[in-house]
């Protein structure tokens, strides 16, 4: 029996997974236009390789990664590039972001894909990571951190365990549940390739107990898995249904009892966490040479006629998903990209599906239960709910009073924005919104400081360069002067010699 460890805080929101949990994954038909943002990951945006009018094949790289923390994007189908320009982002801001628009030609013709060996386990770890990077794979649980970077952590850390995050603790979402049920062998294959790349001996699938079918499917896949040389041992562990169990550090703590150091990585304690959907993407890249061009998305909520789990090409407008699900039964009060606890309110359904987009929710007024906030009654419910041991009411009070630095001292940067505090607050204070706002402000301030430092550094470099040029010029003049004087002296000597010779 696997020993689990209790973690502090957390909440039990109604999971509402019954809307879509029994809906097998369906493939959404092709949309007339796909909008593929250049930044669907944490890090630098990809650099476009195509222009308006170019014809592209399915799987062709449309934009390459820029640097280590970046990811390329690929054509989800064959067609013609309509342009590279601004398009509303799949983000609460709805700001315009650089996006490639592709008009599918309907042929869905694959371009040339990288050849794959019969046994990808024979590839060196570095090559597996390199292939994952070239396939544009990022954390598909929503974090969107480039997966190849995480797969290369063995270079800097001593690792022993790969944890597969199958918690899917956000209410409504069932896409990972369906993936583990329907693609268990493929998910496991991707996981074992990741374990080989990381050089770990143990694999733990952490799956919440409200997904017994996914637990059973993964256990069966482990039982059936063919033997692989140097293979890590794998087991499925049922987790208590408690939000935010899927938070990486809390998942690891529940499974191992070990706390990840503040601002540190789980790799500091020898563990790497990947999502089940990411493992499936690794399977496609290493077994079929296919880049990340689609994902499974849960479309759900009380305002959706037929909640579903859809395999969708990246870049597909959300309105196509909603239409496929029969549209709205009532006008939704709130549209969300992701889950209701950590997801982003959507400004419009025109925005496209991106790599980290695991859900689209259309919620009714009854589900949202938006209520006006009232003053804090200091009940401390938020403190009890916080899984990070923070004091949300104090942090929010500091932020309200403009004390950003004071809120940092109170632990703002340790907040995982899980929203548990807001969920339990009887005064309906939007605590997590304060924290997200403050983190955004601090990031802007940091960027401005970085820019200022960079400008100062460049100015100092320029001054140094100018000084060096001046010094070099002075040296040159000094040298030239010395040469001239030497020349003059020589000429004078020669003239003197000539004069003495003439006298003689
Ligand atoms: S839960 Fe709300 S009302 Fe209670 S202490 Fe926290 S902020 Fe105040
Ligand atoms: S949002 Fe932050 S402060 Fe609130 S419960 Fe979650 S971790 Fe704690």
PDB file of C-alpha atoms in Angstrom, residues 241-445:
ATOM      1  CA  UNK A 241      -9.917  14.278  -4.355  1.00  0.00           C
ATOM      2  CA  UNK A 242      -8.873  17.640  -3.045  1.00  0.00           C
ATOM      3  CA  UNK A 243      -8.143  20.858  -4.923  1.00  0.00           C
ATOM      4  CA  UNK A 244      -5.326  21.845  -5.809  1.00  0.00           C
ATOM      5  CA  UNK A 245      -3.928  18.286  -5.826  1.00  0.00           C
ATOM      6  CA  UNK A 246      -2.604  18.911  -9.369  1.00  0.00           C
ATOM      7  CA  UNK A 247      -0.312  21.711  -8.208  1.00  0.00           C
ATOM      8  CA  UNK A 248       3.120  20.244  -8.928  1.00  0.00           C
ATOM      9  CA  UNK A 249       4.706  20.874  -5.529  1.00  0.00           C
ATOM     10  CA  UNK A 250       1.628  19.715  -3.601  1.00  0.00           C
ATOM     11  CA  UNK A 251       1.324  16.578  -5.705  1.00  0.00           C
ATOM     12  CA  UNK A 252       4.954  15.697  -4.956  1.00  0.00           C
ATOM     13  CA  UNK A 253       4.470  16.416  -1.269  1.00  0.00           C
ATOM     14  CA  UNK A 254       1.384  14.196  -1.130  1.00  0.00           C
ATOM     15  CA  UNK A 255       3.253  11.352  -2.816  1.00  0.00           C
ATOM     16  CA  UNK A 256       6.605  11.636  -1.047  1.00  0.00           C
ATOM     17  CA  UNK A 257       6.120  13.781   2.049  1.00  0.00           C
ATOM     18  CA  UNK A 258       8.964  15.981   0.790  1.00  0.00           C
ATOM     19  CA  UNK A 259       8.597  19.727   0.480  1.00  0.00           C
ATOM     20  CA  UNK A 260      10.076  21.493  -2.531  1.00  0.00           C
ATOM     21  CA  UNK A 261      12.236  24.403  -1.349  1.00  0.00           C
ATOM     22  CA  UNK A 262      10.607  27.866  -1.678  1.00  0.00           C
ATOM     23  CA  UNK A 263      11.203  29.200  -5.218  1.00  0.00           C
ATOM     24  CA  UNK A 264      12.991  25.914  -5.967  1.00  0.00           C
ATOM     25  CA  UNK A 265      12.158  23.077  -8.363  1.00  0.00           C
ATOM     26  CA  UNK A 266      10.901  19.596  -7.555  1.00  0.00           C
ATOM     27  CA  UNK A 267      14.185  18.523  -9.202  1.00  0.00           C
ATOM     28  CA  UNK A 268      15.888  19.870  -6.054  1.00  0.00           C
ATOM     29  CA  UNK A 269      14.452  16.806  -4.299  1.00  0.00           C
ATOM     30  CA  UNK A 270      15.139  14.448  -7.217  1.00  0.00           C
ATOM     31  CA  UNK A 271      11.671  14.491  -8.827  1.00  0.00           C
ATOM     32  CA  UNK A 272      10.363  15.720 -12.172  1.00  0.00           C
ATOM     33  CA  UNK A 273       6.640  16.124 -12.889  1.00  0.00           C
ATOM     34  CA  UNK A 274       5.044  15.895 -16.332  1.00  0.00           C
ATOM     35  CA  UNK A 275       1.418  15.852 -17.412  1.00  0.00           C
ATOM     36  CA  UNK A 276      -0.307  12.810 -18.983  1.00  0.00           C
ATOM     37  CA  UNK A 277      -1.192  14.769 -22.160  1.00  0.00           C
ATOM     38  CA  UNK A 278       2.453  15.834 -22.520  1.00  0.00           C
ATOM     39  CA  UNK A 279       3.455  12.153 -22.378  1.00  0.00           C
ATOM     40  CA  UNK A 280       1.047  11.395 -25.236  1.00  0.00           C
ATOM     41  CA  UNK A 281       2.597  14.205 -27.312  1.00  0.00           C
ATOM     42  CA  UNK A 282       6.052  12.678 -26.626  1.00  0.00           C
ATOM     43  CA  UNK A 283       4.738   9.309 -27.849  1.00  0.00           C
ATOM     44  CA  UNK A 284       3.577  10.854 -31.181  1.00  0.00           C
ATOM     45  CA  UNK A 285       6.878  12.710 -31.639  1.00  0.00           C
ATOM     46  CA  UNK A 286       9.123   9.713 -30.910  1.00  0.00           C
ATOM     47  CA  UNK A 287       7.042   6.912 -32.466  1.00  0.00           C
ATOM     48  CA  UNK A 288       5.578   8.753 -35.477  1.00  0.00           C
ATOM     49  CA  UNK A 289       7.772  11.850 -35.890  1.00  0.00           C
ATOM     50  CA  UNK A 290       4.682  14.069 -35.486  1.00  0.00           C
ATOM     51  CA  UNK A 291       4.998  17.530 -33.966  1.00  0.00           C
ATOM     52  CA  UNK A 292       2.442  18.937 -31.521  1.00  0.00           C
ATOM     53  CA  UNK A 293      -0.402  20.158 -33.747  1.00  0.00           C
ATOM     54  CA  UNK A 294      -3.520  19.141 -31.820  1.00  0.00           C
ATOM     55  CA  UNK A 295      -4.763  18.536 -28.306  1.00  0.00           C
ATOM     56  CA  UNK A 296      -7.813  17.245 -26.438  1.00  0.00           C
ATOM     57  CA  UNK A 297     -10.051  19.950 -24.976  1.00  0.00           C
ATOM     58  CA  UNK A 298     -13.017  19.557 -22.597  1.00  0.00           C
ATOM     59  CA  UNK A 299     -15.967  21.717 -23.639  1.00  0.00           C
ATOM     60  CA  UNK A 300     -18.344  21.923 -20.702  1.00  0.00           C
ATOM     61  CA  UNK A 301     -20.498  23.972 -18.350  1.00  0.00           C
ATOM     62  CA  UNK A 302     -24.205  24.362 -17.739  1.00  0.00           C
ATOM     63  CA  UNK A 303     -24.644  26.626 -20.769  1.00  0.00           C
ATOM     64  CA  UNK A 304     -23.238  24.048 -23.253  1.00  0.00           C
ATOM     65  CA  UNK A 305     -25.831  21.886 -24.964  1.00  0.00           C
ATOM     66  CA  UNK A 306     -23.698  18.764 -25.337  1.00  0.00           C
ATOM     67  CA  UNK A 307     -20.544  18.815 -23.206  1.00  0.00           C
ATOM     68  CA  UNK A 308     -17.736  16.885 -24.951  1.00  0.00           C
ATOM     69  CA  UNK A 309     -14.072  16.016 -25.144  1.00  0.00           C
ATOM     70  CA  UNK A 310     -12.736  17.021 -28.531  1.00  0.00           C
ATOM     71  CA  UNK A 311      -9.433  16.413 -30.296  1.00  0.00           C
ATOM     72  CA  UNK A 312      -8.842  19.788 -31.871  1.00  0.00           C
ATOM     73  CA  UNK A 313      -6.206  21.213 -34.208  1.00  0.00           C
ATOM     74  CA  UNK A 314      -4.264  24.043 -32.570  1.00  0.00           C
ATOM     75  CA  UNK A 315      -5.438  27.369 -33.917  1.00  0.00           C
ATOM     76  CA  UNK A 316      -9.096  26.338 -34.201  1.00  0.00           C
ATOM     77  CA  UNK A 317     -11.389  29.183 -33.033  1.00  0.00           C
ATOM     78  CA  UNK A 318     -13.208  28.292 -29.796  1.00  0.00           C
ATOM     79  CA  UNK A 319     -16.537  29.121 -31.447  1.00  0.00           C
ATOM     80  CA  UNK A 320     -16.069  26.047 -33.698  1.00  0.00           C
ATOM     81  CA  UNK A 321     -15.810  23.833 -30.599  1.00  0.00           C
ATOM     82  CA  UNK A 322     -18.908  25.379 -29.046  1.00  0.00           C
ATOM     83  CA  UNK A 323     -20.895  25.020 -32.297  1.00  0.00           C
ATOM     84  CA  UNK A 324     -19.864  21.371 -32.555  1.00  0.00           C
ATOM     85  CA  UNK A 325     -21.240  20.858 -29.034  1.00  0.00           C
ATOM     86  CA  UNK A 326     -24.663  22.197 -30.100  1.00  0.00           C
ATOM     87  CA  UNK A 327     -24.055  25.785 -28.997  1.00  0.00           C
ATOM     88  CA  UNK A 328     -25.455  27.402 -25.855  1.00  0.00           C
ATOM     89  CA  UNK A 329     -28.655  26.423 -24.081  1.00  0.00           C
ATOM     90  CA  UNK A 330     -28.694  29.830 -22.370  1.00  0.00           C
ATOM     91  CA  UNK A 331     -26.519  32.896 -22.743  1.00  0.00           C
ATOM     92  CA  UNK A 332     -23.446  32.046 -20.595  1.00  0.00           C
ATOM     93  CA  UNK A 333     -22.640  34.373 -17.707  1.00  0.00           C
ATOM     94  CA  UNK A 334     -18.965  33.532 -17.943  1.00  0.00           C
ATOM     95  CA  UNK A 335     -16.715  31.985 -20.586  1.00  0.00           C
ATOM     96  CA  UNK A 336     -13.485  30.483 -19.323  1.00  0.00           C
ATOM     97  CA  UNK A 337     -10.401  29.066 -20.987  1.00  0.00           C
ATOM     98  CA  UNK A 338      -9.213  26.274 -18.634  1.00  0.00           C
ATOM     99  CA  UNK A 339     -10.852  25.305 -15.354  1.00  0.00           C
ATOM    100  CA  UNK A 340     -13.075  27.515 -13.176  1.00  0.00           C
ATOM    101  CA  UNK A 341     -10.460  27.875 -10.393  1.00  0.00           C
ATOM    102  CA  UNK A 342      -7.352  28.868 -12.341  1.00  0.00           C
ATOM    103  CA  UNK A 343      -8.669  29.465 -15.868  1.00  0.00           C
ATOM    104  CA  UNK A 344      -8.795  32.790 -17.691  1.00  0.00           C
ATOM    105  CA  UNK A 345     -12.083  34.573 -18.425  1.00  0.00           C
ATOM    106  CA  UNK A 346     -12.439  34.736 -22.203  1.00  0.00           C
ATOM    107  CA  UNK A 347     -13.076  38.033 -23.937  1.00  0.00           C
ATOM    108  CA  UNK A 348     -14.567  36.287 -27.003  1.00  0.00           C
ATOM    109  CA  UNK A 349     -15.034  32.884 -28.630  1.00  0.00           C
ATOM    110  CA  UNK A 350     -13.036  34.013 -31.698  1.00  0.00           C
ATOM    111  CA  UNK A 351      -9.762  33.238 -29.923  1.00  0.00           C
ATOM    112  CA  UNK A 352      -7.927  30.051 -30.953  1.00  0.00           C
ATOM    113  CA  UNK A 353      -7.147  26.811 -29.113  1.00  0.00           C
ATOM    114  CA  UNK A 354      -3.511  26.885 -27.958  1.00  0.00           C
ATOM    115  CA  UNK A 355      -1.139  24.219 -26.589  1.00  0.00           C
ATOM    116  CA  UNK A 356      -2.003  24.778 -22.919  1.00  0.00           C
ATOM    117  CA  UNK A 357      -5.761  25.082 -23.443  1.00  0.00           C
ATOM    118  CA  UNK A 358      -7.325  22.081 -21.664  1.00  0.00           C
ATOM    119  CA  UNK A 359     -10.882  23.392 -21.334  1.00  0.00           C
ATOM    120  CA  UNK A 360     -13.521  25.784 -22.599  1.00  0.00           C
ATOM    121  CA  UNK A 361     -16.303  26.414 -20.102  1.00  0.00           C
ATOM    122  CA  UNK A 362     -19.565  28.279 -20.615  1.00  0.00           C
ATOM    123  CA  UNK A 363     -21.062  28.785 -17.158  1.00  0.00           C
ATOM    124  CA  UNK A 364     -24.565  29.869 -16.197  1.00  0.00           C
ATOM    125  CA  UNK A 365     -25.351  32.535 -13.576  1.00  0.00           C
ATOM    126  CA  UNK A 366     -26.183  29.759 -11.116  1.00  0.00           C
ATOM    127  CA  UNK A 367     -22.782  28.111 -11.590  1.00  0.00           C
ATOM    128  CA  UNK A 368     -20.839  31.360 -11.337  1.00  0.00           C
ATOM    129  CA  UNK A 369     -22.612  32.715  -8.261  1.00  0.00           C
ATOM    130  CA  UNK A 370     -20.918  36.096  -8.565  1.00  0.00           C
ATOM    131  CA  UNK A 371     -21.757  38.126  -5.509  1.00  0.00           C
ATOM    132  CA  UNK A 372     -20.696  41.595  -4.459  1.00  0.00           C
ATOM    133  CA  UNK A 373     -17.821  41.581  -2.008  1.00  0.00           C
ATOM    134  CA  UNK A 374     -18.128  42.934   1.520  1.00  0.00           C
ATOM    135  CA  UNK A 375     -15.492  43.846   4.137  1.00  0.00           C
ATOM    136  CA  UNK A 376     -13.245  41.148   5.593  1.00  0.00           C
ATOM    137  CA  UNK A 377     -14.618  39.679   8.809  1.00  0.00           C
ATOM    138  CA  UNK A 378     -11.223  38.148   9.732  1.00  0.00           C
ATOM    139  CA  UNK A 379     -12.672  34.655   9.886  1.00  0.00           C
ATOM    140  CA  UNK A 380      -9.318  33.136   8.734  1.00  0.00           C
ATOM    141  CA  UNK A 381     -11.030  30.691   6.354  1.00  0.00           C
ATOM    142  CA  UNK A 382      -8.635  31.838   3.621  1.00  0.00           C
ATOM    143  CA  UNK A 383      -5.653  31.020   5.853  1.00  0.00           C
ATOM    144  CA  UNK A 384      -6.969  27.522   6.498  1.00  0.00           C
ATOM    145  CA  UNK A 385      -7.625  26.942   2.787  1.00  0.00           C
ATOM    146  CA  UNK A 386      -4.251  28.123   1.508  1.00  0.00           C
ATOM    147  CA  UNK A 387      -2.126  25.098   0.510  1.00  0.00           C
ATOM    148  CA  UNK A 388       1.009  27.257   0.619  1.00  0.00           C
ATOM    149  CA  UNK A 389       0.667  28.316   4.259  1.00  0.00           C
ATOM    150  CA  UNK A 390       0.142  31.989   3.388  1.00  0.00           C
ATOM    151  CA  UNK A 391      -2.063  34.610   5.026  1.00  0.00           C
ATOM    152  CA  UNK A 392      -4.161  35.757   2.063  1.00  0.00           C
ATOM    153  CA  UNK A 393      -6.129  38.420   3.964  1.00  0.00           C
ATOM    154  CA  UNK A 394      -2.916  40.219   4.989  1.00  0.00           C
ATOM    155  CA  UNK A 395      -1.391  39.977   1.518  1.00  0.00           C
ATOM    156  CA  UNK A 396      -4.571  41.370  -0.054  1.00  0.00           C
ATOM    157  CA  UNK A 397      -4.706  44.213   2.502  1.00  0.00           C
ATOM    158  CA  UNK A 398      -1.111  45.182   1.657  1.00  0.00           C
ATOM    159  CA  UNK A 399      -1.796  45.079  -2.087  1.00  0.00           C
ATOM    160  CA  UNK A 400      -4.943  47.203  -1.657  1.00  0.00           C
ATOM    161  CA  UNK A 401      -2.845  49.749   0.240  1.00  0.00           C
ATOM    162  CA  UNK A 402      -0.220  49.786  -2.541  1.00  0.00           C
ATOM    163  CA  UNK A 403       2.318  47.805  -0.490  1.00  0.00           C
ATOM    164  CA  UNK A 404       3.592  45.480  -3.186  1.00  0.00           C
ATOM    165  CA  UNK A 405       6.946  44.962  -1.473  1.00  0.00           C
ATOM    166  CA  UNK A 406       5.216  44.206   1.831  1.00  0.00           C
ATOM    167  CA  UNK A 407       3.043  41.598   0.095  1.00  0.00           C
ATOM    168  CA  UNK A 408       6.208  39.995  -1.318  1.00  0.00           C
ATOM    169  CA  UNK A 409       7.601  39.816   2.225  1.00  0.00           C
ATOM    170  CA  UNK A 410       4.385  38.043   3.221  1.00  0.00           C
ATOM    171  CA  UNK A 411       5.058  35.367   0.572  1.00  0.00           C
ATOM    172  CA  UNK A 412       3.247  36.620  -2.548  1.00  0.00           C
ATOM    173  CA  UNK A 413       5.740  34.891  -4.835  1.00  0.00           C
ATOM    174  CA  UNK A 414       5.017  31.529  -3.177  1.00  0.00           C
ATOM    175  CA  UNK A 415       1.309  31.862  -4.055  1.00  0.00           C
ATOM    176  CA  UNK A 416       0.363  29.369  -6.799  1.00  0.00           C
ATOM    177  CA  UNK A 417      -2.785  31.357  -7.713  1.00  0.00           C
ATOM    178  CA  UNK A 418      -4.959  28.330  -6.990  1.00  0.00           C
ATOM    179  CA  UNK A 419      -7.935  30.479  -5.896  1.00  0.00           C
ATOM    180  CA  UNK A 420      -8.760  28.318  -2.847  1.00  0.00           C
ATOM    181  CA  UNK A 421      -8.783  31.431  -0.646  1.00  0.00           C
ATOM    182  CA  UNK A 422     -11.277  33.264  -2.894  1.00  0.00           C
ATOM    183  CA  UNK A 423     -13.392  30.110  -3.070  1.00  0.00           C
ATOM    184  CA  UNK A 424     -13.914  29.923   0.695  1.00  0.00           C
ATOM    185  CA  UNK A 425     -14.133  33.637   1.472  1.00  0.00           C
ATOM    186  CA  UNK A 426     -17.592  34.359   2.958  1.00  0.00           C
ATOM    187  CA  UNK A 427     -17.159  38.038   2.072  1.00  0.00           C
ATOM    188  CA  UNK A 428     -16.595  37.105  -1.597  1.00  0.00           C
ATOM    189  CA  UNK A 429     -13.365  39.094  -1.729  1.00  0.00           C
ATOM    190  CA  UNK A 430     -11.622  38.297  -5.029  1.00  0.00           C
ATOM    191  CA  UNK A 431      -8.350  37.546  -3.226  1.00  0.00           C
ATOM    192  CA  UNK A 432      -6.666  35.648  -6.058  1.00  0.00           C
ATOM    193  CA  UNK A 433      -7.388  38.522  -8.427  1.00  0.00           C
ATOM    194  CA  UNK A 434      -5.410  40.811  -6.112  1.00  0.00           C
ATOM    195  CA  UNK A 435      -2.513  38.363  -6.157  1.00  0.00           C
ATOM    196  CA  UNK A 436      -2.543  37.962  -9.926  1.00  0.00           C
ATOM    197  CA  UNK A 437      -2.692  41.730 -10.343  1.00  0.00           C
ATOM    198  CA  UNK A 438       0.227  42.210  -7.917  1.00  0.00           C
ATOM    199  CA  UNK A 439       2.327  39.526  -9.615  1.00  0.00           C
ATOM    200  CA  UNK A 440       1.642  41.189 -12.975  1.00  0.00           C
ATOM    201  CA  UNK A 441       2.705  44.585 -11.571  1.00  0.00           C
ATOM    202  CA  UNK A 442       5.875  43.112 -10.097  1.00  0.00           C
ATOM    203  CA  UNK A 443       6.697  41.410 -13.405  1.00  0.00           C
ATOM    204  CA  UNK A 444       6.207  44.744 -15.224  1.00  0.00           C
ATOM    205  CA  UNK A 445       8.374  46.478 -12.638  1.00  0.00           C
TER     206      UNK A 445
END
